[in-house]
Amino acid sequence: MVAKPVKLETRLIHAGEAEPRILGAGVPPIFRSTVWEHVPGAGYHDILYPRLSNLPNHVVLGDKLAALEGGESGLVTSSGMSAISACLLSLLDAGDHALVQDCLYGGTQGLFTRDLAPLGIEFDFVDANDPVSWQERLRPNTRVFYAEAITNPLLEIADHEGIVAFAKKNGLQAVIDSTFASPVNARPLEWGYDLVVHSGTKYLNGHSDVVAGSIVGRSESVEAAKRKLDHFGGALDPQAAYLLHRGLKTLALRVGQQNRSAQAIAEFLSEHPRVETVRYPGLSSHPQHERARHLFDGFGGMLSFELMGDRDSAPRLIDRLELALPSASLGGVETLITQPANTSHAGLSLEERARAGIAEGLIRFSTGIEAAEDLIGDLERALA
Ligand code: PLP
């Protein structure tokens, strides 16, 4: 662990690394073994076993992520969804209730509606920018407020300071999915959230070749989530941990470039006559631009926009782009583009999408690390 508080770029490289380094290796070796010799006198909690997320590959990453987020303790998991489910199952029992931001990532929304509800866990979806609705839905059995740092695909920024204050006042645990922001742009524990989760599949790894997740917060909370993770079997494979560790080191470089390029692309699109609307927190036209400036260190690599014309304009544009890869994922080094109505939000009915404000022709753009001028040139050609 790095002793002095140092900048995030430095923490990405040095924080959490094993001390002493394993056989002096600069990069932790991949521990593939599932059998570990039992040392006489060792207790149950000393047993090393990959499913218990306690191999050096897990520990280094957990400690590094804790240092990046400014949390006491960190844990890596097999996916973003395993991080989210372990977290929620550690905080909510049958009969408990949660306030949940509407317009969440579809998998998380499905977890609440299809998996937690049958277990007797109650919830209400709320507008995370409408504190009056939180108060109205608050119950004596409410335990959790769950939100996302930036919503998908509309890039809304919740009233995070309001959520944290409301959670503290009412004794709730405030949990946030900060995948879209990454620790480079936002560290929600600093705002007062209790637990932060990520899909490490996106920005943290950044190279579109690993599925992973993370949980960071106070040690006792992370330990409680780990007990769920251990039993439900959500440990990260050591090979994947190695790749995540490797990808993480360039997070600040990647996200810095993505922030700059996304801003340039958003500005280009917002001035283009064939573009009707652009949503990007870095634009002064974004409804929560001032909040984003106050809370975030960067506005991120994600943006969404609508074209003039009908919903078929979107697939035509996507088809004509040469650099942006049509894919529903995000946060990679390569630029990715998708039409949420056909991919990430296809599971919602037309009415549900309309209610959520997701236009049929909306396009979501995950900016990669290619040169911004090339990405803009590609968009310019395709729009023409
Ligand atoms: N959270 C957000 C905001 C996501 O976009 C995703 C996946 O797209 C997840 C969580 C789930 O992550 P994973 O696919 O790693 O389980």
XYZ file of C-alpha atoms and ligand atoms in Angstrom:
400
model
C 0.000 0.000 0.000
C 1.200 3.525 -0.743
C 1.837 5.325 2.564
C 1.310 8.985 1.579
C -1.834 10.228 -0.147
C -0.837 10.430 -3.786
C -2.674 11.254 -6.979
C -4.994 8.760 -8.600
C -2.635 8.185 -11.563
C 0.062 7.080 -9.118
C -2.341 4.995 -7.050
C -3.380 3.145 -10.204
C 0.173 1.877 -10.578
C 1.383 1.426 -7.007
C -1.537 1.142 -4.574
C -2.423 -2.271 -3.243
C 0.592 -4.032 -4.714
C 1.900 -6.927 -2.614
C 4.548 -5.985 -0.098
C 7.010 -7.582 -0.315
C 6.430 -8.253 -4.006
C 5.861 -11.947 -4.693
C 9.363 -13.321 -5.512
C 10.147 -9.698 -6.428
C 7.807 -9.821 -9.437
C 6.717 -6.377 -10.675
C 3.508 -7.940 -11.968
C 1.778 -10.384 -9.616
C 1.924 -13.931 -10.998
C -1.376 -15.614 -11.852
C -2.213 -18.117 -9.119
C -4.123 -20.866 -10.895
C -3.965 -23.460 -8.119
C -7.229 -24.497 -6.479
C -5.369 -26.573 -3.879
C -3.253 -24.921 -1.216
C -1.201 -26.745 1.385
C -2.744 -26.579 4.831
C -0.255 -25.123 7.307
C -0.457 -26.876 10.722
C -2.236 -24.662 13.230
C -3.896 -22.511 10.574
C -7.573 -21.700 11.170
C -10.577 -21.902 8.820
C -10.158 -18.251 7.824
C -6.557 -18.884 6.739
C -7.614 -21.381 4.088
C -6.732 -20.153 0.612
C -9.252 -21.060 -2.074
C -10.098 -19.173 -5.285
C -13.868 -19.086 -4.671
C -13.198 -17.231 -1.421
C -11.563 -14.386 -3.393
C -8.492 -14.560 -1.173
C -5.653 -15.340 -3.610
C -3.018 -12.624 -4.122
C -4.603 -11.789 -7.509
C -7.864 -10.901 -5.746
C -6.294 -9.151 -2.770
C -4.045 -6.848 -4.830
C -7.008 -5.738 -6.943
C -9.348 -5.265 -3.985
C -6.755 -3.110 -2.222
C -6.012 -1.108 -5.373
C -9.704 -0.423 -5.994
C -10.198 0.600 -2.350
C -7.313 3.062 -2.703
C -8.786 4.466 -5.951
C -12.255 4.976 -4.505
C -11.001 6.153 -1.114
C -12.706 3.267 0.713
C -11.568 1.140 3.635
C -11.852 -2.140 1.794
C -12.398 -3.478 -1.723
C -13.444 -6.718 -3.368
C -13.339 -7.893 -6.968
C -16.105 -10.126 -8.284
C -16.898 -12.255 -11.325
C -19.076 -9.576 -12.990
C -20.806 -6.277 -12.378
C -24.020 -8.186 -11.717
C -22.378 -10.427 -9.089
C -21.075 -7.299 -7.332
C -24.534 -5.685 -7.398
C -26.400 -8.816 -6.296
C -23.927 -9.669 -3.495
C -24.143 -6.110 -2.244
C -27.935 -5.946 -2.267
C -28.373 -9.410 -0.752
C -26.036 -8.422 2.070
C -28.170 -5.363 2.854
C -31.720 -6.563 2.201
C -33.650 -9.459 3.749
C -37.214 -10.620 3.121
C -39.540 -7.877 4.378
C -37.020 -5.085 3.767
C -37.654 -2.287 1.286
C -35.391 -0.283 -1.044
C -35.748 3.026 -2.867
C -34.325 2.471 -6.320
C -33.551 5.023 -9.005
C -35.723 4.448 -12.065
C -34.027 4.132 -15.461
C -31.289 1.822 -14.147
C -29.142 -0.563 -16.170
C -31.611 -3.242 -17.388
C -29.875 -6.119 -15.574
C -30.147 -4.329 -12.235
C -33.741 -3.396 -12.912
C -34.461 -7.076 -13.686
C -32.667 -8.154 -10.498
C -35.093 -6.071 -8.435
C -38.247 -6.951 -10.347
C -37.623 -10.613 -11.169
C -35.231 -11.940 -8.538
C -35.364 -9.879 -5.356
C -39.150 -9.376 -5.384
C -39.900 -13.148 -5.235
C -37.510 -13.349 -2.258
C -39.786 -10.934 -0.402
C -37.575 -7.878 -0.895
C -39.756 -4.853 -1.613
C -38.790 -1.777 -3.586
C -40.086 1.382 -5.217
C -38.580 2.969 -8.284
C -38.153 6.704 -7.700
C -37.072 9.722 -9.688
C -33.591 10.354 -8.280
C -34.050 14.069 -8.914
C -37.310 14.345 -6.973
C -36.732 14.270 -3.175
C -40.446 14.683 -2.506
C -41.092 11.274 -4.103
C -38.414 9.674 -1.868
C -40.144 10.943 1.242
C -43.526 9.753 -0.056
C -42.202 6.247 -0.724
C -40.129 5.928 2.453
C -41.378 3.130 4.712
C -40.422 1.996 8.214
C -38.737 -1.047 6.606
C -36.721 0.950 4.002
C -33.041 0.000 4.283
C -31.343 1.005 1.025
C -31.242 3.805 -1.552
C -29.783 2.515 -4.809
C -28.648 4.844 -7.625
C -26.290 5.096 -10.597
C -23.653 7.837 -10.970
C -24.763 8.629 -14.545
C -27.822 6.950 -16.064
C -27.895 4.820 -19.160
C -28.682 5.860 -21.882
C -29.914 9.386 -21.016
C -26.814 10.443 -19.067
C -28.821 11.976 -16.242
C -27.056 12.862 -13.035
C -29.085 12.207 -9.911
C -29.221 14.546 -6.951
C -26.416 12.556 -5.330
C -25.846 14.960 -2.448
C -29.586 14.930 -1.762
C -29.674 11.118 -1.830
C -26.783 10.838 0.609
C -28.320 13.378 3.008
C -31.708 11.631 2.787
C -30.095 8.221 3.401
C -28.172 9.510 6.437
C -31.247 11.201 7.902
C -33.308 8.027 7.561
C -30.671 5.445 8.474
C -30.478 3.942 4.956
C -27.436 2.489 3.220
C -26.724 4.500 0.062
C -25.379 2.282 -2.712
C -24.207 3.537 -6.107
C -23.202 1.933 -9.390
C -20.419 4.190 -10.663
C -19.602 2.205 -13.815
C -20.233 5.071 -16.254
C -18.065 7.504 -14.292
C -15.087 5.309 -13.266
C -12.997 6.411 -10.262
C -11.144 8.860 -12.513
C -14.236 11.033 -12.928
C -16.084 10.372 -9.666
C -15.466 8.833 -6.255
C -18.945 8.599 -4.742
C -17.693 7.541 -1.278
C -16.379 11.129 -1.025
C -19.955 12.375 -1.542
C -21.093 10.146 1.337
C -22.301 6.954 -0.385
C -21.761 3.836 1.738
C -20.925 1.350 -1.012
C -19.801 1.776 -4.602
C -20.066 -0.981 -7.186
C -18.730 -1.202 -10.736
C -19.022 -3.378 -13.748
C -15.261 -3.868 -14.161
C -16.109 -5.194 -17.624
C -16.357 -1.574 -18.801
C -13.915 1.238 -17.979
C -11.947 -0.468 -15.188
C -10.636 -3.159 -17.511
C -11.201 -1.057 -20.604
C -10.019 -3.575 -23.191
C -13.286 -5.422 -23.839
C -11.837 -8.817 -22.932
C -12.839 -9.453 -19.298
C -16.081 -9.726 -17.325
C -15.562 -8.466 -13.756
C -17.037 -6.350 -10.979
C -16.049 -4.566 -7.794
C -17.403 -3.462 -4.421
C -15.750 -0.810 -2.235
C -16.805 0.678 1.091
C -16.393 0.250 4.837
C -14.681 -3.017 5.784
C -17.666 -4.506 7.609
C -19.993 -3.772 4.660
C -17.584 -5.234 2.101
C -17.070 -8.270 4.365
C -20.859 -8.802 4.529
C -21.093 -8.612 0.718
C -18.168 -11.048 0.477
C -20.006 -13.614 2.611
C -22.868 -13.535 0.058
C -20.426 -13.653 -2.839
C -18.643 -16.669 -1.326
C -21.902 -18.605 -0.980
C -23.392 -17.632 -4.337
C -20.074 -18.362 -6.044
C -19.232 -15.008 -7.630
C -15.422 -15.018 -7.330
C -13.319 -13.591 -10.153
C -11.166 -16.120 -12.000
C -7.446 -15.379 -11.328
C -6.700 -15.161 -15.066
C -9.400 -12.509 -15.415
C -8.016 -10.777 -12.297
C -4.628 -10.585 -13.999
C -6.176 -8.947 -17.075
C -8.212 -6.532 -14.967
C -5.074 -5.570 -13.021
C -3.249 -4.963 -16.289
C -6.101 -2.931 -17.782
C -6.622 -0.866 -14.654
C -3.130 0.633 -14.758
C -3.975 2.742 -17.822
C -7.414 3.811 -16.564
C -6.481 7.481 -16.079
C -4.861 7.738 -19.512
C -7.796 6.081 -21.240
C -10.535 7.950 -19.402
C -8.730 11.294 -19.773
C -8.627 10.796 -23.555
C -12.240 9.564 -23.592
C -13.389 12.627 -21.627
C -11.688 15.017 -24.061
C -12.878 13.204 -27.180
C -16.474 12.811 -25.956
C -16.614 16.558 -25.233
C -15.363 17.366 -28.756
C -17.801 14.875 -30.324
C -20.737 16.160 -28.265
C -19.941 19.735 -29.340
C -19.626 18.666 -32.982
C -22.933 16.789 -32.891
C -24.786 19.551 -31.083
C -23.957 21.929 -33.948
C -24.786 19.492 -36.751
C -27.996 20.275 -38.687
C -28.972 16.583 -38.900
C -28.786 16.083 -35.152
C -31.830 16.941 -33.108
C -30.562 16.573 -29.534
C -27.345 15.597 -27.789
C -27.076 14.452 -24.192
C -23.671 14.870 -22.604
C -23.002 16.149 -19.056
C -20.159 18.321 -20.380
C -22.511 20.419 -22.534
C -23.973 23.511 -20.903
C -27.334 22.435 -22.395
C -27.340 19.294 -20.170
C -29.962 19.759 -17.426
C -27.507 18.771 -14.670
C -24.376 20.321 -16.188
C -23.675 22.481 -13.118
C -24.085 19.491 -10.798
C -21.728 17.451 -12.978
C -19.155 20.256 -12.840
C -19.425 20.342 -9.072
C -19.327 16.570 -8.439
C -17.243 15.097 -11.250
C -13.614 15.499 -12.281
C -14.529 14.690 -15.907
C -17.751 14.276 -17.841
C -17.039 10.775 -19.156
C -16.878 9.009 -22.488
C -20.597 8.247 -22.874
C -23.029 10.387 -24.823
C -26.338 9.888 -26.561
C -28.078 11.714 -29.380
C -31.095 11.713 -31.656
C -31.118 12.392 -35.360
C -33.644 14.374 -37.333
C -36.026 11.990 -39.077
C -37.609 8.691 -38.031
C -36.205 5.801 -35.955
C -34.686 4.234 -39.093
C -32.208 7.096 -39.410
C -30.355 5.602 -36.426
C -29.562 2.156 -37.952
C -28.649 3.881 -41.233
C -26.100 6.061 -39.456
C -24.755 3.139 -37.413
C -24.372 1.108 -40.605
C -22.462 3.873 -42.378
C -19.907 4.477 -39.619
C -16.591 2.813 -40.297
C -14.831 3.237 -36.956
C -17.555 2.801 -34.337
C -18.313 -0.853 -33.667
C -22.032 -1.617 -33.239
C -22.144 -3.166 -29.773
C -24.305 -2.872 -26.678
C -21.321 -2.821 -24.293
C -19.315 0.268 -23.358
C -16.161 1.635 -21.805
C -13.648 -0.073 -24.100
C -10.682 1.356 -25.999
C -12.668 1.001 -29.221
C -15.606 3.295 -29.945
C -18.923 1.468 -29.605
C -22.321 2.544 -30.824
C -25.803 1.197 -30.180
C -29.496 2.002 -30.533
C -30.849 1.241 -27.018
C -34.414 0.564 -28.279
C -33.006 -2.412 -30.207
C -30.380 -3.594 -27.728
C -29.926 -2.621 -24.056
C -33.555 -1.477 -23.638
C -35.262 -3.843 -26.118
C -36.734 -5.701 -23.143
C -38.928 -2.702 -22.275
C -42.227 -2.156 -24.084
C -42.661 0.849 -26.357
C -44.694 2.566 -23.621
C -42.085 1.795 -20.951
C -39.351 3.265 -23.133
C -41.479 6.345 -23.829
C -42.143 6.762 -20.106
C -38.410 6.496 -19.408
C -37.747 9.167 -22.053
C -35.839 6.764 -24.339
C -36.732 7.758 -27.913
C -36.895 4.929 -30.437
C -34.184 6.552 -32.548
C -31.851 7.385 -29.649
C -28.210 6.458 -30.322
C -25.723 5.758 -27.509
C -22.059 6.387 -28.185
C -19.222 4.985 -26.056
C -16.139 6.972 -27.014
C -12.953 4.943 -27.420
C -9.365 6.142 -27.415
C -9.020 6.636 -31.167
C -8.094 10.174 -32.310
C -11.114 12.441 -31.772
C -10.654 14.014 -35.201
C -10.974 10.588 -36.851
C -14.127 9.786 -34.876
C -15.608 13.172 -35.788
C -14.589 12.677 -39.433
C -16.319 9.287 -39.432
C -19.510 10.813 -37.993
C -19.331 13.724 -40.430
C -19.121 11.348 -43.434
C -21.901 9.084 -42.179
C -24.195 12.015 -41.347
C -23.607 13.493 -44.797
N -23.900 -1.616 -14.333
C -23.947 -0.938 -15.493
C -24.148 0.545 -15.456
C -23.828 -1.617 -16.702
O -23.883 -0.931 -17.859
C -23.643 -3.032 -16.696
C -23.528 -3.793 -17.935
O -23.707 -3.306 -19.033
C -23.630 -3.691 -15.455
C -23.736 -2.956 -14.302
C -23.462 -5.177 -15.381
O -22.134 -5.493 -15.584
P -21.609 -6.935 -16.037
O -22.038 -7.123 -17.455
O -20.126 -6.838 -15.848
O -22.232 -7.930 -15.135
